């Protein structure tokens, strides 16, 4: 297998665009990281879960699509519609006021509780399956078989980079994300990325 950098960067960009979207998981991670509650554990658990889901989506879903050209078209248009709605939701979210409220006087949760909460936020969210499995799987199917591993590596690396950056950079981001205007900026950027990827799917 020859590593394809184009597929890699496509996977990295797509994965990054999806993972940085504001949601329950990222809000939970940011809050716990700012409070320095088992930061390394959270980063590792989130990275492992996302990597497994991405690999299942890219290789499992892509294999399924190969057996039916109709499914490829459904996946393509489904991905376009989903990303379009996803981006629209980000733009609409700019009208709301987001902010992380912190209370450092509370007792820190146990290691086991943090793992349980991290798994819950990672797996008990339907969007994670749509993003990592269905959407990334359908997008990866647009690439030749030899390039799909490169796409998967890019998407996985985007998730791992994001989780570790969020966890360990939170102490510097704390003042930034307690300001509602900062969330509006991030919502806007996520919306632009989602619509750009949606347009690229149909090209």
Coordinates of N, CA and C in Angstrom, one line a residue:
X1 N 0.8 -1.2 0.0 CA 0.0 0.0 0.0 C 0.9 1.3 0.0
X2 N 0.6 2.2 -0.9 CA 1.3 3.4 -1.0 C 0.5 4.5 -0.2
X3 N 1.1 5.2 0.7 CA 0.4 6.2 1.5 C 0.0 7.4 0.6
X4 N -1.2 7.8 0.6 CA -1.7 8.8 -0.3 C -2.0 10.1 0.6
X5 N -1.2 11.1 0.4 CA -1.3 12.3 1.2 C -2.5 13.1 0.9
X6 N -3.0 13.0 -0.3 CA -4.3 13.7 -0.6 C -5.4 13.2 0.2
X7 N -5.5 11.8 0.2 CA -6.6 11.2 1.0 C -6.4 11.4 2.5
X8 N -5.1 11.5 2.9 CA -4.8 11.7 4.3 C -5.3 13.1 4.7
X9 N -5.0 14.1 4.0 CA -5.4 15.5 4.4 C -6.9 15.6 4.2
X10 N -7.5 14.9 3.3 CA -9.0 15.0 3.1 C -9.6 14.3 4.4
X11 N -9.1 13.2 4.8 CA -9.6 12.6 6.0 C -9.4 13.4 7.3
X12 N -8.2 14.0 7.3 CA -7.9 14.9 8.5 C -8.8 16.1 8.5
X13 N -9.0 16.7 7.4 CA -9.9 17.9 7.3 C -11.3 17.5 7.7
X14 N -11.8 16.4 7.1 CA -13.2 16.0 7.4 C -13.4 15.6 8.8
X15 N -12.4 14.8 9.4 CA -12.5 14.4 10.8 C -12.4 15.6 11.7
X16 N -11.6 16.6 11.4 CA -11.4 17.8 12.2 C -12.7 18.6 12.2
X17 N -13.3 18.7 11.0 CA -14.5 19.5 10.8 C -15.7 18.9 11.7
X18 N -15.7 17.6 11.8 CA -16.8 17.0 12.5 C -16.5 17.0 14.0
X19 N -15.3 16.7 14.4 CA -15.0 16.6 15.8 C -15.0 17.9 16.6
X20 N -14.7 19.0 16.0 CA -14.7 20.2 16.7 C -16.0 20.9 16.8
X21 N -17.1 20.3 16.3 CA -18.4 20.8 16.4 C -18.8 20.8 17.9
X22 N -19.4 21.9 18.3 CA -19.8 22.0 19.7 C -20.9 21.0 20.0
X23 N -20.7 20.3 21.1 CA -21.7 19.3 21.5 C -21.5 18.9 23.0
X24 N -22.3 17.9 23.4 CA -22.2 17.5 24.9 C -20.8 17.0 25.2
X25 N -20.2 16.2 24.3 CA -19.0 15.5 24.6 C -17.8 16.6 24.7
X26 N -17.7 17.5 23.8 CA -16.7 18.5 23.8 C -16.8 19.4 25.0
X27 N -18.1 19.8 25.3 CA -18.3 20.6 26.5 C -17.9 19.9 27.8
X28 N -18.2 18.6 27.9 CA -17.8 17.8 29.0 C -16.3 17.8 29.1
X29 N -15.6 17.5 28.0 CA -14.2 17.4 28.0 C -13.5 18.7 28.4
X30 N -14.0 19.8 27.9 CA -13.5 21.1 28.1 C -13.6 21.4 29.6
X31 N -14.8 21.2 30.2 CA -15.0 21.5 31.6 C -14.1 20.7 32.5
X32 N -14.0 19.4 32.2 CA -13.2 18.5 33.1 C -11.7 18.8 32.9
X33 N -11.3 19.2 31.7 CA -9.9 19.5 31.5 C -9.5 20.8 32.2
X34 N -10.4 21.8 32.1 CA -10.2 23.0 32.8 C -10.0 22.8 34.3
X35 N -10.8 21.9 34.9 CA -10.7 21.5 36.3 C -9.6 20.5 36.6
X36 N -8.9 20.0 35.5 CA -7.8 19.1 35.6 C -8.3 17.8 36.3
X37 N -9.4 17.3 35.9 CA -9.9 16.0 36.4 C -9.5 14.8 35.4
X38 N -8.4 14.1 35.8 CA -8.0 13.0 35.0 C -7.9 13.3 33.5
X39 N -7.2 14.3 33.2 CA -7.1 14.8 31.8 C -6.6 13.7 30.9
X40 N -5.5 13.0 31.2 CA -4.9 12.0 30.3 C -5.9 10.9 30.1
X41 N -6.6 10.4 31.1 CA -7.6 9.4 31.0 C -8.7 9.7 30.0
X42 N -9.2 10.9 30.1 CA -10.2 11.4 29.2 C -9.7 11.4 27.8
X43 N -8.5 11.9 27.6 CA -8.0 12.1 26.2 C -7.8 10.7 25.6
X44 N -7.3 9.7 26.4 CA -7.0 8.4 25.8 C -8.4 7.7 25.5
X45 N -9.3 7.7 26.4 CA -10.6 7.0 26.2 C -11.3 7.6 25.0
X46 N -11.4 8.9 24.9 CA -12.1 9.5 23.7 C -11.3 9.2 22.4
X47 N -10.0 9.1 22.4 CA -9.3 8.8 21.2 C -9.5 7.4 20.8
X48 N -9.5 6.5 21.8 CA -9.7 5.0 21.4 C -11.1 4.8 20.9
X49 N -12.1 5.4 21.5 CA -13.5 5.2 21.1 C -13.6 5.7 19.7
X50 N -13.1 6.9 19.4 CA -13.3 7.5 18.1 C -12.5 6.8 17.0
X51 N -11.3 6.3 17.4 CA -10.5 5.6 16.4 C -11.2 4.3 16.0
X52 N -11.8 3.6 16.9 CA -12.5 2.3 16.6 C -13.7 2.6 15.8
X53 N -14.5 3.6 16.1 CA -15.6 3.9 15.3 C -15.3 4.4 13.9
X54 N -14.2 5.2 13.8 CA -13.8 5.6 12.4 C -13.3 4.4 11.6
X55 N -12.6 3.5 12.1 CA -12.1 2.4 11.4 C -13.3 1.5 11.0
X56 N -14.2 1.3 11.9 CA -15.4 0.5 11.5 C -16.2 1.2 10.4
X57 N -16.3 2.5 10.4 CA -17.0 3.3 9.4 C -16.3 3.2 8.0
X58 N -15.0 3.5 8.0 CA -14.2 3.5 6.8 C -14.2 2.1 6.1
X59 N -13.8 1.1 6.9 CA -13.6 -0.2 6.3 C -14.9 -1.0 6.2
X60 N -15.7 -1.0 7.2 CA -16.9 -1.8 7.2 C -18.0 -1.2 6.3
X61 N -18.2 0.1 6.4 CA -19.2 0.8 5.6 C -18.8 0.8 4.1
X62 N -17.5 1.1 3.9 CA -17.0 1.2 2.6 C -17.2 -0.1 1.8
X63 N -16.9 -1.2 2.6 CA -17.1 -2.6 2.0 C -18.5 -2.8 1.6
X64 N -19.4 -2.4 2.5 CA -20.9 -2.6 2.2 C -21.3 -1.8 1.0
X65 N -20.8 -0.6 0.8 CA -21.2 0.2 -0.3 C -20.7 -0.3 -1.6
X66 N -19.5 -1.0 -1.6 CA -19.0 -1.6 -2.8 C -19.9 -2.6 -3.5
X67 N -20.8 -3.2 -2.7 CA -21.7 -4.2 -3.3 C -22.9 -3.6 -3.9
X68 N -23.1 -2.3 -3.7 CA -24.3 -1.7 -4.3 C -24.1 -0.3 -4.7
X69 N -24.1 0.0 -6.0 CA -23.9 1.4 -6.5 C -25.0 2.3 -6.0
X70 N -26.2 1.8 -5.8 CA -27.3 2.6 -5.3 C -27.0 3.1 -4.0
X71 N -26.4 2.3 -3.1 CA -26.0 2.7 -1.8 C -25.0 3.8 -1.8
X72 N -24.1 3.8 -2.8 CA -23.1 4.9 -2.9 C -23.8 6.2 -3.2
X73 N -24.8 6.2 -4.1 CA -25.5 7.5 -4.3 C -26.3 7.9 -3.1
X74 N -26.9 7.0 -2.4 CA -27.7 7.3 -1.2 C -26.7 7.9 -0.2
X75 N -25.6 7.3 0.0 CA -24.6 7.7 1.0 C -24.1 9.1 0.6
X76 N -23.9 9.4 -0.7 CA -23.4 10.6 -1.1 C -24.4 11.8 -0.8
X77 N -25.6 11.5 -1.3 CA -26.6 12.6 -1.0 C -27.0 12.7 0.4
X78 N -27.0 11.5 1.1 CA -27.3 11.5 2.5 C -26.2 12.3 3.3
X79 N -25.0 12.2 2.9 CA -23.9 12.9 3.5 C -24.0 14.4 3.2
X80 N -24.4 14.7 2.0 CA -24.5 16.1 1.6 C -25.6 16.8 2.5
X81 N -26.8 16.1 2.6 CA -27.9 16.7 3.3 C -27.6 16.8 4.8
X82 N -26.9 15.7 5.3 CA -26.6 15.7 6.8 C -25.6 16.9 7.1
X83 N -24.6 17.0 6.3 CA -23.6 18.1 6.5 C -24.2 19.5 6.4
X84 N -25.2 19.6 5.4 CA -25.8 20.8 5.2 C -26.6 21.2 6.4
X85 N -27.4 20.2 7.0 CA -28.2 20.5 8.2 C -27.2 20.8 9.4
X86 N -26.2 20.0 9.5 CA -25.2 20.1 10.5 C -24.6 21.5 10.5
X87 N -24.3 22.0 9.4 CA -23.7 23.4 9.2 C -24.7 24.4 9.6
X88 N -26.0 24.2 9.2 CA -27.1 25.1 9.5 C -27.3 25.2 11.0
X89 N -27.2 24.1 11.6 CA -27.4 24.1 13.1 C -26.3 24.9 13.8
X90 N -25.1 24.8 13.2 CA -24.0 25.6 13.8 C -24.2 27.1 13.7
X91 N -24.7 27.5 12.5 CA -25.0 28.9 12.3 C -26.2 29.3 13.2
X92 N -27.2 28.5 13.3 CA -28.3 28.9 14.2 C -27.9 28.9 15.7
X93 N -26.9 28.1 16.0 CA -26.4 28.1 17.4 C -25.7 29.4 17.8
X94 N -25.3 30.1 16.8 CA -24.7 31.4 17.1 C -25.7 32.4 17.7
X95 N -27.0 32.1 17.6 CA -28.0 33.0 18.2 C -28.1 32.7 19.7
X96 N -27.6 31.6 20.1 CA -27.7 31.2 21.5 C -26.5 31.6 22.3
X97 N -26.6 31.6 23.6 CA -25.5 32.0 24.5 C -24.8 30.8 25.1
X98 N -23.6 30.4 24.7 CA -22.9 29.3 25.2 C -21.8 29.8 26.2
X99 N -21.7 29.1 27.3 CA -20.6 29.4 28.2 C -20.4 28.2 29.2
X100 N -19.2 28.0 29.6 CA -18.8 27.0 30.5 C -18.9 27.6 31.9
X101 N -19.7 27.0 32.8 CA -19.8 27.5 34.1 C -19.0 26.5 35.0
X102 N -18.0 27.0 35.8 CA -17.1 26.2 36.6 C -17.3 26.5 38.1
X103 N -17.2 25.4 38.8 CA -17.2 25.5 40.3 C -16.1 24.7 40.9
X104 N -15.0 25.3 41.1 CA -13.8 24.6 41.6 C -13.8 24.1 43.0
X105 N -14.9 24.5 43.7 CA -15.0 24.1 45.1 C -15.5 22.7 45.3
X106 N -16.1 22.1 44.2 CA -16.6 20.8 44.3 C -15.5 19.7 44.4
X107 N -15.8 18.6 45.0 CA -14.8 17.5 45.1 C -14.6 16.9 43.8
X108 N -13.4 16.5 43.4 CA -13.1 15.9 42.1 C -13.7 14.5 42.1
X109 N -14.2 14.2 40.9 CA -14.8 12.8 40.7 C -13.7 11.8 40.7
X110 N -14.0 10.5 41.0 CA -13.1 9.4 41.0 C -12.7 9.1 39.5
X111 N -11.6 8.3 39.4 CA -11.0 7.9 38.2 C -12.1 7.0 37.4
X112 N -12.7 6.1 38.2 CA -13.8 5.3 37.5 C -15.0 6.1 37.0
X113 N -15.4 7.0 37.8 CA -16.5 7.8 37.4 C -16.2 8.6 36.2
X114 N -15.0 9.2 36.1 CA -14.6 9.9 34.9 C -14.6 9.0 33.7
X115 N -14.1 7.8 33.8 CA -14.1 6.9 32.6 C -15.6 6.6 32.2
X116 N -16.4 6.3 33.2 CA -17.8 6.0 32.9 C -18.5 7.2 32.2
X117 N -18.3 8.4 32.7 CA -18.9 9.6 32.1 C -18.3 9.9 30.7
X118 N -17.0 9.6 30.6 CA -16.4 9.8 29.2 C -17.0 8.9 28.2
X119 N -17.2 7.6 28.6 CA -17.7 6.6 27.7 C -19.2 6.9 27.4
X120 N -19.9 7.4 28.4 CA -21.3 7.8 28.2 C -21.4 8.9 27.2
X121 N -20.6 10.0 27.4 CA -20.7 11.1 26.5 C -20.2 10.7 25.1
X122 N -19.3 9.7 25.0 CA -18.7 9.3 23.7 C -19.7 8.4 22.9
X123 N -20.4 7.5 23.7 CA -21.1 6.4 23.0 C -22.6 6.6 23.0
X124 N -23.2 7.3 24.1 CA -24.6 7.5 24.2 C -25.0 8.8 23.5
X125 N -24.5 8.9 22.3 CA -24.8 10.1 21.5 C -24.9 9.7 20.0
X126 N -26.2 9.7 19.5 CA -26.4 9.3 18.1 C -25.5 10.0 17.1
X127 N -25.2 11.2 17.3 CA -24.4 11.9 16.3 C -23.0 11.3 16.1
X128 N -22.4 10.7 17.2 CA -21.1 10.1 17.0 C -21.1 9.0 16.0
X129 N -22.2 8.3 15.9 CA -22.3 7.2 15.0 C -22.6 7.7 13.6
X130 N -23.3 8.8 13.5 CA -23.6 9.4 12.2 C -22.3 10.0 11.6
X131 N -21.5 10.6 12.5 CA -20.3 11.3 12.1 C -19.2 10.2 11.8
X132 N -18.8 9.4 12.8 CA -17.6 8.5 12.6 C -17.9 7.3 11.7
X133 N -19.1 6.8 11.8 CA -19.4 5.6 11.1 C -20.0 5.8 9.7
X134 N -21.2 6.4 9.7 CA -21.9 6.6 8.5 C -21.3 7.7 7.6
X135 N -21.1 8.9 8.1 CA -20.6 10.0 7.3 C -19.2 9.7 6.8
X136 N -18.3 9.5 7.7 CA -16.9 9.2 7.3 C -16.8 8.0 6.4
X137 N -17.6 7.0 6.7 CA -17.6 5.8 5.9 C -18.1 6.1 4.5
X138 N -19.1 6.9 4.3 CA -19.6 7.2 3.0 C -18.6 8.1 2.2
X139 N -18.0 9.0 2.9 CA -17.0 9.9 2.2 C -15.8 9.1 1.8
X140 N -15.3 8.2 2.7 CA -14.2 7.4 2.3 C -14.4 6.5 1.1
X141 N -15.7 6.1 0.9 CA -16.0 5.2 -0.2 C -15.8 5.9 -1.6
X142 N -15.6 7.2 -1.5 CA -15.4 8.0 -2.8 C -13.9 7.8 -3.2
X143 N -13.1 7.2 -2.4 CA -11.7 7.0 -2.7 C -11.4 5.6 -3.1
X144 N -10.4 5.3 -3.9 CA -10.1 4.0 -4.3 C -9.7 3.2 -3.0
X145 N -9.8 1.8 -3.1 CA -9.5 1.0 -2.0 C -8.1 1.3 -1.4
X146 N -7.1 1.5 -2.3 CA -5.8 1.7 -1.8 C -5.6 3.0 -1.1
X147 N -6.5 4.0 -1.2 CA -6.4 5.3 -0.6 C -7.2 5.4 0.7
X148 N -8.1 4.4 0.9 CA -9.0 4.5 2.1 C -8.2 4.4 3.4
X149 N -7.2 3.6 3.5 CA -6.4 3.5 4.8 C -5.8 4.9 5.1
X150 N -5.3 5.6 4.1 CA -4.7 6.9 4.3 C -5.8 7.9 4.8
X151 N -7.0 7.8 4.2 CA -8.1 8.6 4.7 C -8.4 8.3 6.1
X152 N -8.4 7.0 6.5 CA -8.7 6.6 7.9 C -7.7 7.1 8.8
X153 N -6.4 7.1 8.4 CA -5.3 7.6 9.3 C -5.5 9.1 9.5
X154 N -5.8 9.8 8.5 CA -6.0 11.2 8.6 C -7.2 11.6 9.6
X155 N -8.3 10.9 9.4 CA -9.5 11.1 10.3 C -9.2 10.7 11.7
X156 N -8.5 9.6 11.9 CA -8.1 9.2 13.3 C -7.2 10.2 13.9
X157 N -6.2 10.6 13.2 CA -5.2 11.6 13.7 C -5.9 12.9 14.1
X158 N -6.9 13.3 13.3 CA -7.6 14.5 13.6 C -8.3 14.4 15.0
X159 N -8.9 13.3 15.2 CA -9.6 13.1 16.5 C -8.6 13.1 17.6
X160 N -7.6 12.3 17.5 CA -6.6 12.2 18.6 C -5.9 13.5 18.9
X161 N -5.6 14.3 17.8 CA -5.0 15.6 18.0 C -6.0 16.5 18.7
X162 N -7.2 16.5 18.3 CA -8.2 17.4 18.9 C -8.4 17.0 20.4
X163 N -8.6 15.8 20.7 CA -8.8 15.4 22.1 C -7.7 15.8 23.0
X164 N -6.5 15.5 22.6 CA -5.3 15.8 23.4 C -5.1 17.3 23.5
X165 N -5.3 18.0 22.4 CA -5.1 19.5 22.4 C -6.2 20.1 23.3
X166 N -7.4 19.6 23.2 CA -8.5 20.2 24.0 C -8.2 19.9 25.5
X167 N -7.8 18.7 25.8 CA -7.5 18.4 27.2 C -6.4 19.2 27.8
X168 N -5.3 19.2 27.1 CA -4.1 19.8 27.7 C -4.0 21.3 27.4
X169 N -4.8 21.8 26.4 CA -4.8 23.2 26.2 C -5.9 24.0 26.9
X170 N -6.7 23.2 27.6 CA -7.9 23.8 28.3 C -7.5 24.9 29.3
X171 N -6.4 24.8 30.0 CA -6.0 25.8 31.0 C -5.8 27.1 30.3
X172 N -5.4 27.1 29.1 CA -5.1 28.4 28.3 C -6.4 28.8 27.7
X173 N -7.3 27.9 27.4 CA -8.6 28.2 26.7 C -9.7 28.6 27.7
X174 N -9.5 28.4 29.0 CA -10.5 28.7 30.0 C -11.1 30.1 29.9
X175 N -10.2 31.1 29.9 CA -10.8 32.5 29.8 C -11.5 32.7 28.5
X176 N -11.1 32.0 27.5 CA -11.6 32.2 26.1 C -13.0 31.6 26.0
X177 N -13.2 30.4 26.5 CA -14.5 29.7 26.4 C -15.5 30.0 27.5
X178 N -15.2 30.8 28.5 CA -16.2 31.3 29.4 C -16.8 32.5 28.8
X179 N -16.4 33.0 27.7 CA -17.0 34.1 27.0 C -17.9 33.6 25.9
X180 N -19.2 33.9 26.0 CA -20.2 33.4 25.0 C -19.8 33.8 23.5
X181 N -19.1 34.9 23.3 CA -18.7 35.3 22.0 C -17.8 34.3 21.3
X182 N -16.9 33.7 22.2 CA -16.0 32.7 21.6 C -16.7 31.5 21.0
X183 N -17.8 31.1 21.7 CA -18.5 30.0 21.2 C -19.2 30.3 19.9
X184 N -19.6 31.6 19.8 CA -20.3 32.0 18.5 C -19.3 32.0 17.3
X185 N -18.0 32.3 17.6 CA -17.0 32.3 16.6 C -16.7 30.9 16.2
X186 N -16.6 30.0 17.2 CA -16.4 28.5 16.9 C -17.6 27.9 16.1
X187 N -18.8 28.3 16.5 CA -20.0 27.8 15.8 C -20.0 28.3 14.3
X188 N -19.5 29.5 14.1 CA -19.5 30.0 12.7 C -18.4 29.2 11.9
X189 N -17.3 29.0 12.5 CA -16.2 28.3 11.8 C -16.6 26.8 11.5
X190 N -17.3 26.2 12.4 CA -17.8 24.8 12.2 C -18.8 24.8 11.1
X191 N -19.7 25.8 11.1 CA -20.7 25.8 10.0 C -20.1 26.0 8.6
X192 N -19.1 26.8 8.5 CA -18.4 27.0 7.2 C -17.7 25.7 6.8
X193 N -17.1 25.1 7.7 CA -16.4 23.8 7.4 C -17.4 22.7 6.9
X194 N -18.5 22.6 7.6 CA -19.5 21.6 7.3 C -20.1 21.9 5.9
X195 N -20.4 23.1 5.5 CA -20.9 23.4 4.2 C -19.9 23.2 3.1
X196 N -18.6 23.5 3.4 CA -17.5 23.3 2.5 C -17.4 21.8 2.1
X197 N -17.4 21.0 3.2 CA -17.3 19.6 2.9 C -18.5 19.0 2.2
X198 N -19.7 19.6 2.5 CA -20.9 19.1 1.8 C -20.8 19.4 0.3
X199 N -20.3 20.6 0.0 CA -20.2 21.0 -1.4 C -19.2 20.1 -2.1
X200 N -18.1 19.7 -1.4 CA -17.0 18.9 -2.0 C -17.5 17.5 -2.3
X201 N -18.5 17.0 -1.5 CA -19.0 15.7 -1.7 C -19.6 15.5 -3.1
X202 N -20.3 16.5 -3.6 CA -21.0 16.5 -4.9 C -20.1 16.9 -6.1
X203 N -18.9 17.3 -5.8 CA -18.0 17.7 -6.9 C -17.4 16.4 -7.6

